[in-house]
Amino acid sequence: MRLVLGSGSPTRRRMLQDAGLVFQVMPPDVDEDAVKADWTDTPAALARELAWMKAAEVSARVPDALVIAADQVLELEGWIFSKPGNRQKAARHLNRLSGRTHDLHTAMALAHRGSVIFEHQSTPRLTMFDLTEAEIASYIAAAPPDAWQTVGGYQVEGPGIRLFRTIEGGWHDILGLPLLVLQDWLRKREAA
């Protein structure tokens, strides 16, 4: 079956490429900000809802394909972070996260013929060092522009790793796509 990544994330694209999967990229047409604005349930449920919406929306456009979609919601003490979009907002995010532990709710949904047929959720926990203004400025100067498109304003797969004291959870889940779970599901489906 044809695979489609329902995401515009360069990190998710790299993960699938590095795993040797053959796939197409088709970003979803989902207004995340509108969903977040009206959200009253838990942050984990928000990540699940966004992954489901993305998978179903892309799958409706390519019903013959298996669509892989994912989303992450960063939660700090009940506060939900959005993608900063620029250096200044990323610095504010890092200031707020400094010295604290946050949850990174990660959800993946697989869809076929417009319906979700598999889902997975996890919640890695990340604890940052107490960061000085100089350390934050140094990271902001070294980070690639892709970092401003992540919910925390950081990327652990690059210079952002030096911001963290501890990380609990699957590495790929932290990057935004539970790749081991996906590969396991694909292998079982192939064997069936």
PDB file of C-alpha atoms in Angstrom:
ATOM      1  CA  MET A   1       0.000   0.000   0.000  1.00  0.00           C
ATOM      2  CA  ARG A   2       1.210   3.503  -0.812  1.00  0.00           C
ATOM      3  CA  LEU A   3       2.392   5.502   2.208  1.00  0.00           C
ATOM      4  CA  VAL A   4       1.667   9.202   2.641  1.00  0.00           C
ATOM      5  CA  LEU A   5       3.067  11.365   5.402  1.00  0.00           C
ATOM      6  CA  GLY A   6       0.311  13.782   6.371  1.00  0.00           C
ATOM      7  CA  SER A   7       2.704  16.383   7.713  1.00  0.00           C
ATOM      8  CA  GLY A   8       4.906  19.215   6.546  1.00  0.00           C
ATOM      9  CA  SER A   9       7.449  18.519   9.309  1.00  0.00           C
ATOM     10  CA  PRO A  10      11.007  18.179   7.990  1.00  0.00           C
ATOM     11  CA  THR A  11      11.910  16.122  11.090  1.00  0.00           C
ATOM     12  CA  ARG A  12       9.158  13.563  10.475  1.00  0.00           C
ATOM     13  CA  ARG A  13      10.145  13.398   6.810  1.00  0.00           C
ATOM     14  CA  ARG A  14      13.796  12.752   7.742  1.00  0.00           C
ATOM     15  CA  MET A  15      12.833  10.016  10.209  1.00  0.00           C
ATOM     16  CA  LEU A  16      10.842   8.103   7.573  1.00  0.00           C
ATOM     17  CA  GLN A  17      13.596   8.591   4.978  1.00  0.00           C
ATOM     18  CA  ASP A  18      16.258   7.393   7.425  1.00  0.00           C
ATOM     19  CA  ALA A  19      14.128   4.305   8.128  1.00  0.00           C
ATOM     20  CA  GLY A  20      14.169   3.509   4.403  1.00  0.00           C
ATOM     21  CA  LEU A  21      10.430   3.940   3.872  1.00  0.00           C
ATOM     22  CA  VAL A  22       9.110   5.046   0.492  1.00  0.00           C
ATOM     23  CA  PHE A  23       6.398   7.673   0.902  1.00  0.00           C
ATOM     24  CA  GLN A  24       4.899  10.887  -0.402  1.00  0.00           C
ATOM     25  CA  VAL A  25       4.424  14.060   1.612  1.00  0.00           C
ATOM     26  CA  MET A  26       1.039  15.745   1.740  1.00  0.00           C
ATOM     27  CA  PRO A  27       0.615  18.408   4.441  1.00  0.00           C
ATOM     28  CA  PRO A  28      -2.838  18.427   6.042  1.00  0.00           C
ATOM     29  CA  ASP A  29      -5.298  21.284   5.728  1.00  0.00           C
ATOM     30  CA  VAL A  30      -6.229  21.578   9.412  1.00  0.00           C
ATOM     31  CA  ASP A  31      -6.560  24.858  11.313  1.00  0.00           C
ATOM     32  CA  GLU A  32      -4.678  23.894  14.495  1.00  0.00           C
ATOM     33  CA  ASP A  33      -5.084  27.333  16.052  1.00  0.00           C
ATOM     34  CA  ALA A  34      -8.878  27.180  15.733  1.00  0.00           C
ATOM     35  CA  VAL A  35      -8.959  23.727  17.351  1.00  0.00           C
ATOM     36  CA  LYS A  36      -6.701  24.898  20.201  1.00  0.00           C
ATOM     37  CA  ALA A  37      -8.739  28.070  20.751  1.00  0.00           C
ATOM     38  CA  ASP A  38     -11.912  26.085  21.488  1.00  0.00           C
ATOM     39  CA  TRP A  39     -10.233  23.186  23.331  1.00  0.00           C
ATOM     40  CA  THR A  40     -11.528  22.329  26.818  1.00  0.00           C
ATOM     41  CA  ASP A  41     -10.212  18.764  27.295  1.00  0.00           C
ATOM     42  CA  THR A  42      -6.711  17.655  28.361  1.00  0.00           C
ATOM     43  CA  PRO A  43      -3.528  18.509  26.423  1.00  0.00           C
ATOM     44  CA  ALA A  44      -3.011  14.777  25.710  1.00  0.00           C
ATOM     45  CA  ALA A  45      -6.503  14.587  24.211  1.00  0.00           C
ATOM     46  CA  LEU A  46      -5.686  17.657  22.092  1.00  0.00           C
ATOM     47  CA  ALA A  47      -2.617  15.936  20.613  1.00  0.00           C
ATOM     48  CA  ARG A  48      -4.768  12.892  19.801  1.00  0.00           C
ATOM     49  CA  GLU A  49      -7.514  15.009  18.228  1.00  0.00           C
ATOM     50  CA  LEU A  50      -5.070  16.918  16.027  1.00  0.00           C
ATOM     51  CA  ALA A  51      -3.348  13.713  14.854  1.00  0.00           C
ATOM     52  CA  TRP A  52      -6.757  12.167  14.050  1.00  0.00           C
ATOM     53  CA  MET A  53      -7.945  15.270  12.193  1.00  0.00           C
ATOM     54  CA  LYS A  54      -4.763  15.435  10.110  1.00  0.00           C
ATOM     55  CA  ALA A  55      -4.813  11.735   9.252  1.00  0.00           C
ATOM     56  CA  ALA A  56      -8.496  11.738   8.309  1.00  0.00           C
ATOM     57  CA  GLU A  57      -8.263  14.960   6.259  1.00  0.00           C
ATOM     58  CA  VAL A  58      -5.330  13.748   4.163  1.00  0.00           C
ATOM     59  CA  SER A  59      -6.790  10.236   3.864  1.00  0.00           C
ATOM     60  CA  ALA A  60     -10.005  11.643   2.432  1.00  0.00           C
ATOM     61  CA  ARG A  61      -7.880  13.139  -0.377  1.00  0.00           C
ATOM     62  CA  VAL A  62      -5.899   9.934  -1.026  1.00  0.00           C
ATOM     63  CA  PRO A  63      -8.209   7.089   0.080  1.00  0.00           C
ATOM     64  CA  ASP A  64      -6.064   4.347  -1.499  1.00  0.00           C
ATOM     65  CA  ALA A  65      -3.024   5.297   0.645  1.00  0.00           C
ATOM     66  CA  LEU A  66      -2.080   4.654   4.244  1.00  0.00           C
ATOM     67  CA  VAL A  67      -1.716   8.101   5.792  1.00  0.00           C
ATOM     68  CA  ILE A  68       0.643   8.663   8.700  1.00  0.00           C
ATOM     69  CA  ALA A  69      -0.074  11.761  10.776  1.00  0.00           C
ATOM     70  CA  ALA A  70       1.176  12.941  14.139  1.00  0.00           C
ATOM     71  CA  ASP A  71       0.996  15.863  16.488  1.00  0.00           C
ATOM     72  CA  GLN A  72       2.628  17.062  19.668  1.00  0.00           C
ATOM     73  CA  VAL A  73       1.370  19.262  22.456  1.00  0.00           C
ATOM     74  CA  LEU A  74       3.848  20.673  24.949  1.00  0.00           C
ATOM     75  CA  GLU A  75       2.364  21.122  28.411  1.00  0.00           C
ATOM     76  CA  LEU A  76       3.983  22.916  31.311  1.00  0.00           C
ATOM     77  CA  GLU A  77       1.919  23.008  34.512  1.00  0.00           C
ATOM     78  CA  GLY A  78      -1.347  23.037  32.537  1.00  0.00           C
ATOM     79  CA  TRP A  79      -0.138  25.652  30.039  1.00  0.00           C
ATOM     80  CA  ILE A  80      -0.115  24.607  26.360  1.00  0.00           C
ATOM     81  CA  PHE A  81       2.692  25.981  24.198  1.00  0.00           C
ATOM     82  CA  SER A  82       2.315  26.762  20.493  1.00  0.00           C
ATOM     83  CA  LYS A  83       5.042  26.894  17.871  1.00  0.00           C
ATOM     84  CA  PRO A  84       6.961  30.121  18.492  1.00  0.00           C
ATOM     85  CA  GLY A  85       7.517  30.937  14.796  1.00  0.00           C
ATOM     86  CA  ASN A  86      10.507  33.232  15.407  1.00  0.00           C
ATOM     87  CA  ARG A  87      13.644  33.662  17.533  1.00  0.00           C
ATOM     88  CA  GLN A  88      12.156  36.132  20.000  1.00  0.00           C
ATOM     89  CA  LYS A  89       9.178  33.941  20.862  1.00  0.00           C
ATOM     90  CA  ALA A  90      11.443  30.860  21.033  1.00  0.00           C
ATOM     91  CA  ALA A  91      13.608  32.671  23.598  1.00  0.00           C
ATOM     92  CA  ARG A  92      10.487  33.414  25.662  1.00  0.00           C
ATOM     93  CA  HIS A  93       9.478  29.723  25.470  1.00  0.00           C
ATOM     94  CA  LEU A  94      12.914  28.617  26.654  1.00  0.00           C
ATOM     95  CA  ASN A  95      12.859  31.163  29.473  1.00  0.00           C
ATOM     96  CA  ARG A  96       9.561  29.742  30.679  1.00  0.00           C
ATOM     97  CA  LEU A  97      10.757  26.102  30.364  1.00  0.00           C
ATOM     98  CA  SER A  98      14.106  26.787  32.054  1.00  0.00           C
ATOM     99  CA  GLY A  99      14.674  24.678  35.176  1.00  0.00           C
ATOM    100  CA  ARG A 100      11.328  22.909  34.834  1.00  0.00           C
ATOM    101  CA  THR A 101       9.946  19.566  33.662  1.00  0.00           C
ATOM    102  CA  HIS A 102       7.435  19.609  30.829  1.00  0.00           C
ATOM    103  CA  ASP A 103       5.329  16.938  29.144  1.00  0.00           C
ATOM    104  CA  LEU A 104       5.478  16.427  25.407  1.00  0.00           C
ATOM    105  CA  HIS A 105       2.207  14.693  24.497  1.00  0.00           C
ATOM    106  CA  THR A 106       2.843  12.846  21.229  1.00  0.00           C
ATOM    107  CA  ALA A 107       0.069  11.249  19.191  1.00  0.00           C
ATOM    108  CA  MET A 108       0.159   9.310  15.924  1.00  0.00           C
ATOM    109  CA  ALA A 109      -2.794   8.252  13.795  1.00  0.00           C
ATOM    110  CA  LEU A 110      -2.833   6.018  10.726  1.00  0.00           C
ATOM    111  CA  ALA A 111      -5.758   6.409   8.348  1.00  0.00           C
ATOM    112  CA  HIS A 112      -7.052   4.568   5.310  1.00  0.00           C
ATOM    113  CA  ARG A 113     -10.117   5.449   3.220  1.00  0.00           C
ATOM    114  CA  GLY A 114     -10.794   8.520   5.374  1.00  0.00           C
ATOM    115  CA  SER A 115     -10.907   6.672   8.707  1.00  0.00           C
ATOM    116  CA  VAL A 116      -8.323   6.236  11.446  1.00  0.00           C
ATOM    117  CA  ILE A 117      -7.388   2.564  11.718  1.00  0.00           C
ATOM    118  CA  PHE A 118      -4.605   2.778  14.312  1.00  0.00           C
ATOM    119  CA  GLU A 119      -3.442   5.248  16.935  1.00  0.00           C
ATOM    120  CA  HIS A 120      -0.678   5.550  19.486  1.00  0.00           C
ATOM    121  CA  GLN A 121       0.042   8.043  22.239  1.00  0.00           C
ATOM    122  CA  SER A 122       2.943   8.648  24.583  1.00  0.00           C
ATOM    123  CA  THR A 123       4.071  11.405  26.908  1.00  0.00           C
ATOM    124  CA  PRO A 124       7.824  11.919  27.162  1.00  0.00           C
ATOM    125  CA  ARG A 125       8.963  14.153  30.051  1.00  0.00           C
ATOM    126  CA  LEU A 126      11.829  16.570  29.567  1.00  0.00           C
ATOM    127  CA  THR A 127      13.640  18.560  32.250  1.00  0.00           C
ATOM    128  CA  MET A 128      15.704  21.570  31.272  1.00  0.00           C
ATOM    129  CA  PHE A 129      18.713  22.910  33.103  1.00  0.00           C
ATOM    130  CA  ASP A 130      18.313  26.253  34.809  1.00  0.00           C
ATOM    131  CA  LEU A 131      19.325  28.333  31.814  1.00  0.00           C
ATOM    132  CA  THR A 132      20.965  31.728  31.939  1.00  0.00           C
ATOM    133  CA  GLU A 133      20.028  34.450  29.473  1.00  0.00           C
ATOM    134  CA  ALA A 134      23.441  33.913  27.836  1.00  0.00           C
ATOM    135  CA  GLU A 135      22.799  30.158  27.404  1.00  0.00           C
ATOM    136  CA  ILE A 136      19.406  30.843  25.837  1.00  0.00           C
ATOM    137  CA  ALA A 137      20.924  33.457  23.503  1.00  0.00           C
ATOM    138  CA  SER A 138      23.708  31.034  22.553  1.00  0.00           C
ATOM    139  CA  TYR A 139      21.188  28.320  21.707  1.00  0.00           C
ATOM    140  CA  ILE A 140      18.990  30.720  19.727  1.00  0.00           C
ATOM    141  CA  ALA A 141      22.039  31.795  17.694  1.00  0.00           C
ATOM    142  CA  ALA A 142      23.070  28.161  16.985  1.00  0.00           C
ATOM    143  CA  ALA A 143      19.651  26.623  16.328  1.00  0.00           C
ATOM    144  CA  PRO A 144      18.385  26.061  12.783  1.00  0.00           C
ATOM    145  CA  PRO A 145      15.259  28.004  11.718  1.00  0.00           C
ATOM    146  CA  ASP A 146      13.292  24.698  11.830  1.00  0.00           C
ATOM    147  CA  ALA A 147      13.425  24.992  15.632  1.00  0.00           C
ATOM    148  CA  TRP A 148      10.942  27.885  15.586  1.00  0.00           C
ATOM    149  CA  GLN A 149       8.407  25.502  14.027  1.00  0.00           C
ATOM    150  CA  THR A 150       8.522  23.088  16.991  1.00  0.00           C
ATOM    151  CA  VAL A 151       6.210  23.443  19.986  1.00  0.00           C
ATOM    152  CA  GLY A 152       9.006  24.196  22.455  1.00  0.00           C
ATOM    153  CA  GLY A 153      11.256  26.252  20.222  1.00  0.00           C
ATOM    154  CA  TYR A 154      13.980  23.635  20.526  1.00  0.00           C
ATOM    155  CA  GLN A 155      15.232  20.553  18.695  1.00  0.00           C
ATOM    156  CA  VAL A 156      16.871  17.880  20.849  1.00  0.00           C
ATOM    157  CA  GLU A 157      18.488  16.297  17.779  1.00  0.00           C
ATOM    158  CA  GLY A 158      20.893  19.201  17.423  1.00  0.00           C
ATOM    159  CA  PRO A 159      22.405  21.812  19.703  1.00  0.00           C
ATOM    160  CA  GLY A 160      19.166  21.806  21.712  1.00  0.00           C
ATOM    161  CA  ILE A 161      20.245  18.617  23.493  1.00  0.00           C
ATOM    162  CA  ARG A 162      22.543  20.687  25.699  1.00  0.00           C
ATOM    163  CA  LEU A 163      19.487  22.455  27.199  1.00  0.00           C
ATOM    164  CA  PHE A 164      18.312  19.294  28.979  1.00  0.00           C
ATOM    165  CA  ARG A 165      19.173  17.732  32.318  1.00  0.00           C
ATOM    166  CA  THR A 166      17.009  14.622  31.783  1.00  0.00           C
ATOM    167  CA  ILE A 167      14.794  13.158  29.074  1.00  0.00           C
ATOM    168  CA  GLU A 168      12.351  10.322  29.741  1.00  0.00           C
ATOM    169  CA  GLY A 169      10.584   8.644  26.843  1.00  0.00           C
ATOM    170  CA  GLY A 170      11.177   7.246  23.394  1.00  0.00           C
ATOM    171  CA  TRP A 171      13.623   9.249  21.285  1.00  0.00           C
ATOM    172  CA  HIS A 172      11.442   9.178  18.157  1.00  0.00           C
ATOM    173  CA  ASP A 173       8.377  10.112  20.218  1.00  0.00           C
ATOM    174  CA  ILE A 174      10.272  13.203  21.397  1.00  0.00           C
ATOM    175  CA  LEU A 175      11.139  14.047  17.790  1.00  0.00           C
ATOM    176  CA  GLY A 176       7.440  13.879  16.874  1.00  0.00           C
ATOM    177  CA  LEU A 177       6.743  10.445  15.382  1.00  0.00           C
ATOM    178  CA  PRO A 178       6.740   7.128  17.300  1.00  0.00           C
ATOM    179  CA  LEU A 179       8.789   5.422  14.601  1.00  0.00           C
ATOM    180  CA  LEU A 180       9.330   2.096  16.398  1.00  0.00           C
ATOM    181  CA  VAL A 181       5.590   1.705  16.964  1.00  0.00           C
ATOM    182  CA  LEU A 182       4.934   2.596  13.315  1.00  0.00           C
ATOM    183  CA  GLN A 183       7.507   0.083  12.044  1.00  0.00           C
ATOM    184  CA  ASP A 184       6.062  -2.638  14.289  1.00  0.00           C
ATOM    185  CA  TRP A 185       2.552  -1.944  12.961  1.00  0.00           C
ATOM    186  CA  LEU A 186       3.752  -1.993   9.339  1.00  0.00           C
ATOM    187  CA  ARG A 187       5.642  -5.281   9.848  1.00  0.00           C
ATOM    188  CA  LYS A 188       2.627  -6.976  11.433  1.00  0.00           C
ATOM    189  CA  ARG A 189       0.389  -5.760   8.608  1.00  0.00           C
ATOM    190  CA  GLU A 190       2.843  -7.084   6.025  1.00  0.00           C
ATOM    191  CA  ALA A 191       2.929 -10.480   7.746  1.00  0.00           C
ATOM    192  CA  ALA A 192      -0.865 -10.735   7.894  1.00  0.00           C
TER     193      ALA A 192
END
